[in-house]
XYZ file of C-alpha atoms in Angstrom:
478
model
C -19.605 18.535 -1.906
C -16.499 19.747 -3.709
C -14.967 17.530 -6.339
C -11.332 18.270 -5.536
C -10.904 20.562 -8.537
C -7.750 22.243 -9.635
C -6.132 19.060 -10.949
C -5.369 18.394 -14.593
C -7.129 15.044 -14.951
C -7.228 14.982 -18.727
C -3.525 15.833 -18.886
C -2.880 12.722 -16.804
C -4.909 10.617 -19.212
C -3.151 12.141 -22.232
C 0.144 11.343 -20.536
C -0.670 7.649 -20.461
C -1.567 7.700 -24.138
C 1.668 9.421 -25.063
C 3.443 6.517 -23.366
C 1.662 4.050 -25.649
C -0.563 2.592 -22.916
C -4.234 1.817 -23.190
C -4.757 2.762 -26.840
C -5.186 -0.608 -28.499
C -8.792 -1.665 -28.213
C -9.350 -1.904 -24.467
C -12.666 -0.874 -22.953
C -13.165 2.684 -21.728
C -13.889 3.056 -17.999
C -15.519 6.077 -16.386
C -13.850 7.037 -13.114
C -16.208 8.168 -10.352
C -15.445 10.706 -7.625
C -16.398 8.804 -4.436
C -17.432 12.013 -2.664
C -19.782 13.311 -5.370
C -20.557 10.299 -7.603
C -19.584 12.451 -10.605
C -17.472 11.199 -13.516
C -14.034 12.776 -13.245
C -12.303 11.134 -16.223
C -12.487 8.252 -18.669
C -9.538 5.931 -19.217
C -9.066 3.309 -21.905
C -7.840 -0.053 -20.676
C -4.718 -1.677 -22.053
C -5.597 -4.787 -24.049
C -3.544 -7.983 -24.167
C -1.658 -7.080 -27.337
C -0.626 -3.738 -25.855
C 0.493 -5.418 -22.626
C 2.685 -7.835 -24.566
C 4.139 -4.983 -26.599
C 4.911 -2.979 -23.455
C 6.617 -5.937 -21.780
C 8.685 -6.544 -24.903
C 9.759 -2.883 -24.967
C 10.678 -3.079 -21.282
C 12.705 -6.219 -21.950
C 14.603 -4.529 -24.783
C 15.192 -1.390 -22.681
C 16.677 -3.439 -19.849
C 20.067 -3.896 -21.499
C 20.762 -0.165 -21.663
C 19.137 0.761 -18.332
C 21.093 -1.743 -16.265
C 24.326 -0.376 -17.742
C 23.592 3.236 -16.797
C 26.333 4.269 -14.371
C 25.111 4.158 -10.760
C 25.665 7.876 -10.278
C 23.753 8.703 -13.454
C 20.863 6.440 -12.482
C 20.812 8.143 -9.092
C 20.672 11.577 -10.728
C 17.719 10.514 -12.893
C 15.826 9.284 -9.840
C 16.506 12.587 -8.078
C 15.202 14.457 -11.123
C 12.103 12.260 -10.979
C 11.727 13.176 -7.298
C 12.054 16.870 -8.170
C 9.367 16.520 -10.850
C 7.017 14.890 -8.341
C 7.716 17.636 -5.823
C 6.938 20.348 -8.379
C 3.656 18.598 -9.224
C 2.756 17.637 -5.653
C -0.412 19.708 -5.324
C -1.749 18.513 -8.667
C -1.054 14.884 -7.740
C -2.794 15.368 -4.409
C -5.903 16.859 -5.985
C -6.005 14.086 -8.567
C -6.093 11.618 -5.676
C -8.836 13.542 -3.896
C -10.984 13.460 -7.025
C -10.250 9.873 -8.047
C -9.927 8.109 -4.676
C -11.747 10.298 -2.163
C -8.655 10.690 -0.006
C -8.573 13.703 2.255
C -6.416 16.468 0.855
C -4.076 16.275 3.842
C -3.503 12.571 3.319
C -3.142 12.998 -0.441
C -0.442 15.644 -0.016
C 1.414 13.334 2.346
C 1.083 10.460 -0.160
C 2.492 12.515 -3.031
C 5.300 13.657 -0.752
C 5.964 10.032 0.134
C 6.543 9.234 -3.557
C 9.051 12.078 -3.739
C 10.777 10.920 -0.548
C 10.958 7.305 -1.738
C 12.610 8.367 -4.979
C 15.123 10.479 -3.075
C 15.813 7.661 -0.615
C 16.366 5.000 -3.269
C 18.369 7.394 -5.428
C 21.163 6.568 -2.985
C 20.830 2.831 -3.644
C 22.551 2.473 -7.055
C 25.867 3.562 -5.551
C 25.438 1.323 -2.496
C 24.432 -2.025 -4.014
C 27.688 -3.452 -2.803
C 28.890 -6.970 -3.421
C 31.328 -8.920 -1.261
C 34.822 -10.297 -1.574
C 34.891 -13.684 0.151
C 38.198 -15.297 1.186
C 38.725 -18.589 -0.674
C 41.621 -20.867 -1.493
C 43.215 -20.652 -4.920
C 41.688 -17.424 -6.114
C 39.340 -14.514 -5.520
C 35.605 -14.832 -4.939
C 33.291 -11.859 -5.417
C 29.532 -11.340 -5.482
C 27.414 -8.968 -7.563
C 23.832 -7.795 -7.061
C 22.366 -8.117 -10.545
C 18.967 -6.674 -11.576
C 16.205 -9.228 -12.051
C 14.900 -7.856 -15.346
C 11.366 -6.694 -16.068
C 9.341 -6.195 -12.877
C 5.536 -6.177 -12.941
C 3.903 -4.128 -10.184
C 0.188 -4.481 -9.413
C -1.147 -1.624 -7.300
C -4.358 -1.563 -5.192
C -6.965 1.181 -5.122
C -6.600 2.165 -1.474
C -3.183 3.891 -1.586
C -2.382 4.306 -5.291
C 0.614 6.619 -5.057
C 2.781 5.390 -2.199
C 2.277 1.676 -2.847
C 3.207 2.174 -6.499
C 6.396 3.920 -5.430
C 7.221 1.212 -2.877
C 7.706 -0.989 -5.921
C 8.984 1.174 -8.747
C 11.487 3.320 -6.812
C 13.700 0.473 -5.527
C 13.157 -1.587 -8.683
C 14.406 1.223 -10.925
C 17.257 1.975 -8.534
C 18.446 -1.634 -8.784
C 18.571 -1.441 -12.591
C 15.295 -3.145 -13.486
C 12.668 -1.943 -15.925
C 9.092 -1.642 -14.664
C 5.607 -2.226 -16.018
C 2.981 -1.017 -13.562
C -0.731 -1.768 -13.448
C -2.746 0.701 -11.353
C -6.100 -0.340 -9.910
C -9.004 -0.029 -12.338
C -10.803 2.384 -10.008
C -7.858 4.692 -9.278
C -5.366 4.984 -12.165
C -5.033 8.764 -12.490
C -2.067 9.436 -10.213
C -0.118 6.479 -11.620
C -0.722 7.779 -15.137
C 0.517 11.193 -14.059
C 3.601 9.686 -12.409
C 4.376 7.977 -15.705
C 4.323 11.339 -17.442
C 6.509 12.926 -14.757
C 9.050 10.120 -15.165
C 9.327 10.983 -18.857
C 9.735 14.675 -18.068
C 12.533 13.802 -15.650
C 14.439 11.883 -18.316
C 13.588 8.301 -17.384
C 13.576 6.483 -20.764
C 10.033 5.826 -21.982
C 10.282 2.034 -21.975
C 12.009 1.809 -18.604
C 8.868 2.771 -16.644
C 5.485 2.124 -18.257
C 2.028 2.540 -16.708
C -0.607 0.164 -18.102
C -4.149 0.864 -16.867
C -6.550 -2.008 -17.315
C -8.146 -5.093 -15.874
C -6.345 -7.385 -13.490
C -7.530 -10.367 -15.509
C -5.724 -8.952 -18.547
C -2.783 -6.798 -17.453
C -2.022 -8.315 -14.070
C -2.510 -11.863 -15.274
C -0.116 -11.267 -18.152
C 2.537 -10.071 -15.714
C 2.172 -13.464 -14.039
C 2.344 -15.547 -17.220
C 4.732 -13.601 -19.471
C 8.200 -15.203 -19.332
C 10.020 -11.872 -19.685
C 8.544 -10.580 -16.415
C 10.932 -11.891 -13.771
C 9.215 -10.585 -10.645
C 5.670 -9.643 -9.680
C 4.950 -7.279 -6.805
C 1.318 -7.443 -5.717
C -0.601 -5.569 -3.051
C -4.208 -6.582 -2.531
C -6.421 -9.297 -1.128
C -5.090 -12.550 0.258
C -7.356 -14.487 -2.111
C -5.868 -12.887 -5.226
C -2.394 -13.088 -3.716
C -2.715 -16.868 -3.503
C -3.646 -17.011 -7.190
C -0.685 -14.838 -8.177
C 1.701 -16.900 -6.074
C 0.447 -20.108 -7.677
C 0.732 -18.622 -11.166
C 4.263 -17.359 -10.584
C 5.307 -20.788 -9.302
C 4.940 -22.216 -12.805
C 7.979 -20.175 -13.927
C 9.724 -20.004 -10.525
C 9.058 -16.279 -10.802
C 10.033 -14.028 -7.899
C 7.104 -12.551 -6.030
C 6.471 -10.085 -3.228
C 2.988 -10.071 -1.715
C 1.481 -7.500 0.647
C -1.965 -8.804 1.506
C -4.759 -8.437 4.045
C -4.728 -7.651 7.727
C -6.941 -7.951 10.789
C -4.791 -5.998 13.152
C -5.044 -5.684 16.923
C -4.709 -2.559 19.050
C -3.939 -3.917 22.531
C -4.503 -1.552 25.477
C -3.148 -2.613 28.882
C -4.399 -1.178 32.167
C -1.057 0.489 32.909
C -1.161 2.520 29.673
C -2.109 6.159 29.239
C -5.791 5.302 28.747
C -6.764 8.828 27.729
C -4.188 8.911 24.947
C -4.948 5.350 23.845
C -8.653 6.148 23.509
C -8.097 9.518 21.840
C -5.827 8.053 19.167
C -7.644 4.746 18.575
C -10.053 6.183 15.950
C -7.146 7.367 13.825
C -5.584 3.910 13.984
C -8.585 2.407 12.194
C -10.621 5.135 10.463
C -7.802 6.719 8.470
C -8.662 6.449 4.760
C -12.144 5.361 5.894
C -10.672 2.118 7.214
C -9.555 1.107 3.716
C -6.113 0.220 4.971
C -4.545 -3.207 5.400
C -2.828 -1.835 8.534
C -6.064 -0.575 10.134
C -6.278 -1.552 13.809
C -9.775 -2.963 13.371
C -9.725 -5.012 16.595
C -9.282 -3.119 19.867
C -8.414 -5.306 22.855
C -8.732 -3.599 26.249
C -7.785 -5.008 29.652
C -11.014 -5.686 31.515
C -10.175 -3.537 34.553
C -10.142 -0.386 32.373
C -12.616 -1.487 29.695
C -15.536 0.690 30.810
C -13.343 3.755 31.236
C -11.814 3.219 27.794
C -15.254 2.990 26.182
C -16.346 6.213 27.892
C -13.343 7.990 26.420
C -13.591 6.323 23.018
C -17.126 7.486 22.239
C -16.413 11.244 22.056
C -13.184 10.519 20.190
C -15.074 8.570 17.511
C -17.830 11.139 17.269
C -15.203 13.849 16.918
C -13.749 12.402 13.703
C -14.527 14.955 10.995
C -16.089 13.127 8.034
C -16.870 15.132 4.915
C -15.584 16.860 1.809
C -12.131 15.369 1.197
C -10.991 18.572 -0.510
C -11.479 20.487 2.764
C -8.303 20.847 4.828
C -10.220 20.159 8.061
C -11.655 16.805 6.949
C -10.203 13.733 8.661
C -12.113 10.946 6.882
C -13.570 10.760 3.400
C -15.902 8.328 1.621
C -15.528 4.691 0.704
C -14.231 3.976 -2.778
C -17.464 2.821 -4.458
C -21.126 2.018 -3.973
C -20.441 -1.712 -4.188
C -17.744 -1.517 -1.543
C -20.053 0.467 0.734
C -22.607 -2.342 0.398
C -19.936 -4.879 1.319
C -18.950 -2.934 4.431
C -22.578 -2.429 5.439
C -23.105 -6.183 5.176
C -20.897 -6.704 8.222
C -23.401 -4.817 10.382
C -26.045 -7.512 10.659
C -29.408 -7.165 12.472
C -27.958 -8.977 15.488
C -24.778 -6.874 15.594
C -24.405 -4.857 18.782
C -23.300 -1.377 17.745
C -21.902 0.533 20.715
C -21.931 3.920 18.959
C -21.280 5.608 15.641
C -19.691 8.757 14.385
C -21.111 11.055 11.753
C -21.207 10.971 7.957
C -22.727 13.301 5.344
C -26.072 12.638 3.707
C -26.603 12.969 -0.041
C -24.275 11.990 -2.900
C -21.112 10.100 -2.087
C -20.239 6.667 -0.770
C -20.349 7.570 2.902
C -20.258 5.280 5.912
C -19.991 6.498 9.510
C -17.227 5.407 11.880
C -18.781 2.446 13.686
C -17.820 0.721 16.952
C -19.070 -2.829 17.517
C -19.177 -5.004 20.642
C -19.072 -8.507 19.149
C -20.872 -11.426 20.745
C -18.390 -14.077 19.595
C -14.837 -14.297 18.228
C -16.323 -16.107 15.235
C -18.506 -13.154 14.198
C -17.698 -12.139 10.610
C -16.950 -8.600 11.720
C -14.263 -9.992 14.053
C -12.776 -12.674 11.833
C -12.775 -11.046 8.387
C -11.084 -7.960 6.997
C -13.919 -5.423 6.679
C -11.807 -2.782 4.908
C -14.054 0.006 6.112
C -14.595 2.278 9.135
C -15.730 -0.498 11.476
C -13.886 -1.521 14.643
C -14.623 -4.167 17.264
C -13.764 -3.768 20.955
C -13.320 -6.762 23.269
C -11.966 -7.180 26.827
C -9.058 -9.382 27.875
C -7.914 -10.591 31.279
C -4.123 -10.568 31.311
C -1.048 -10.487 29.107
C -1.351 -14.111 28.057
C -5.014 -13.666 27.160
C -4.226 -10.543 25.127
C -1.598 -12.355 23.068
C -3.933 -15.309 22.502
C -6.766 -13.112 21.214
C -4.496 -10.909 19.107
C -2.923 -13.931 17.400
C -6.270 -15.661 16.779
C -6.372 -14.685 13.103
C -5.024 -15.916 9.787
C -3.408 -12.521 9.274
C -0.281 -10.955 10.743
C 0.446 -7.590 9.190
C 0.572 -4.891 11.852
C -0.653 -3.853 15.274
C -0.259 -1.599 18.275
C 0.119 -2.085 21.995
C -0.265 0.468 24.730
C 1.644 0.078 27.985
C 4.054 2.028 30.176
C 5.898 -1.164 31.159
C 8.969 -1.528 28.952
C 9.407 -5.198 29.793
C 5.809 -5.916 28.826
C 6.199 -3.916 25.628
C 9.141 -6.090 24.593
C 7.565 -9.389 25.690
C 4.283 -8.767 23.930
C 5.946 -7.368 20.809
C 7.962 -10.576 20.484
C 4.887 -12.741 21.135
C 2.550 -11.064 18.642
C 2.524 -12.696 15.213
C 2.730 -9.553 13.099
C 5.367 -7.979 10.916
C 4.958 -4.325 11.908
C 4.238 -3.280 15.480
C 4.112 0.038 17.286
C 4.226 0.679 21.026
C 2.159 3.648 22.217
C 1.652 4.611 18.580
C -0.247 3.553 15.466
C 2.607 4.136 13.023
C 3.020 1.258 10.565
C 5.010 2.419 7.566
C 8.223 4.401 7.289
C 10.034 4.159 3.976
C 13.410 3.733 5.706
C 12.301 0.628 7.690
C 11.175 -2.790 6.367
C 7.479 -3.532 5.881
C 5.690 -6.846 5.413
C 3.467 -9.412 7.053
C 3.457 -12.736 8.847
C 1.137 -15.651 8.056
C -1.398 -14.892 5.296
C -0.615 -11.171 5.271
C 2.120 -11.523 2.724
C 5.472 -12.768 1.534
C 8.726 -10.843 1.524
C 9.556 -7.344 2.683
C 9.369 -3.931 1.056
C 11.025 -0.619 1.895
C 13.955 -0.002 4.211
C 17.681 -0.071 3.513
C 17.456 -3.511 1.878
C 14.467 -2.645 -0.326
C 16.483 -2.436 -3.540
C 18.132 -5.801 -2.849
C 14.706 -7.444 -3.173
C 14.925 -6.577 -6.875
C 18.303 -8.228 -7.432
C 19.854 -11.667 -7.742
C 23.170 -12.463 -6.071
C 25.761 -13.655 -8.574
C 28.899 -15.365 -7.287
C 32.100 -15.241 -9.382
C 35.286 -17.196 -8.599
C 38.519 -16.119 -10.301
C 41.369 -18.633 -10.130
C 44.777 -17.169 -9.376
C 46.782 -20.385 -9.452
């Protein structure tokens, strides 16, 4: 199994050290290639003293960065985008080696960082205030930067989710301290180096690899950090929200999902079945938007299952550095054990796809017919290539089953009835829905969850506003 070579891993690590991160006594962590179980790099964690020093530097840098003319800030972000574009293949291969992402996905992810920077480069010149008619004077509003923003990134999509935070935050005039996941810091470290090359001042964007209990927790408790952006589990999100409440600190949370893919009898059943595997098994199911519950109208249930089996078995699982691979490994041995734990002795497995033998944290695409809606595999976020399929009777039943979860992040529905598509879309308790598609995220549209899937929205035309405070100023004229 190839290791995704051709990437300058040690250059990425050196880049972090040149930025002053992770050099002050933190433990050294070996990073494991999930496809080969080989060590690809070693990274020193940022200790508490270094975190405090970085936050203080970011706080000092804020005064100058917020005063950079909007056009000049936009030009710097475009230069950053150009630097990412020039390094796109290296970034992609770093992600293959560190995260086990397929090379096709990793190239898209690096391109998404570039596109986000280009998109939000337009924001500094469009953060418009308002002039509000009032008696006795003039009233105007300003969108002021919050200050230092702490961004905590998960291991499943290290590049794009980092950029969802830092691109609009920088555009709005904030400084950023970013903590990548302990398992997957290499692309974030490299992005930090590319920011420097593009002319972003060193203390305006800092990458701090390390433990969540040290780096992430300090973002929550340090008074100079005025907003925390967290993507990860709902359990940790609750803790961060509670911690930020002590300082009335702004917070955006993108948390778990247990998303439904609802297939009605009037849909294109062949297309719905053919695409269903890619709605859940992308990134080996390690995706908060994975459609891990398929709901199929009973009258077409058997036909759907007949079509689904060859589609699942056709998913190409293997070397993530190979252009033909569609699904790679799970992130770690411990996570593979967690996913496997959802397939209990009593679990009815309808069929499985294929997965390589030998080194690597492999798990085959797995389709389950649950016996009860309370089964763990139905109720909990598996975060792996496991999907359940259940029948429903009618539209009302479909909505009831789909909404029977604490989560509300995303979902799909398949129907050729426009009225039904609109009715069901409005009835489903989820923040991001697709009709006859599994698309969840576009950087030019808002993204976020209902219920316990999160708080706030990221991306879209208002993304930069989430990193500002509205200031109202009245000027008396009489």
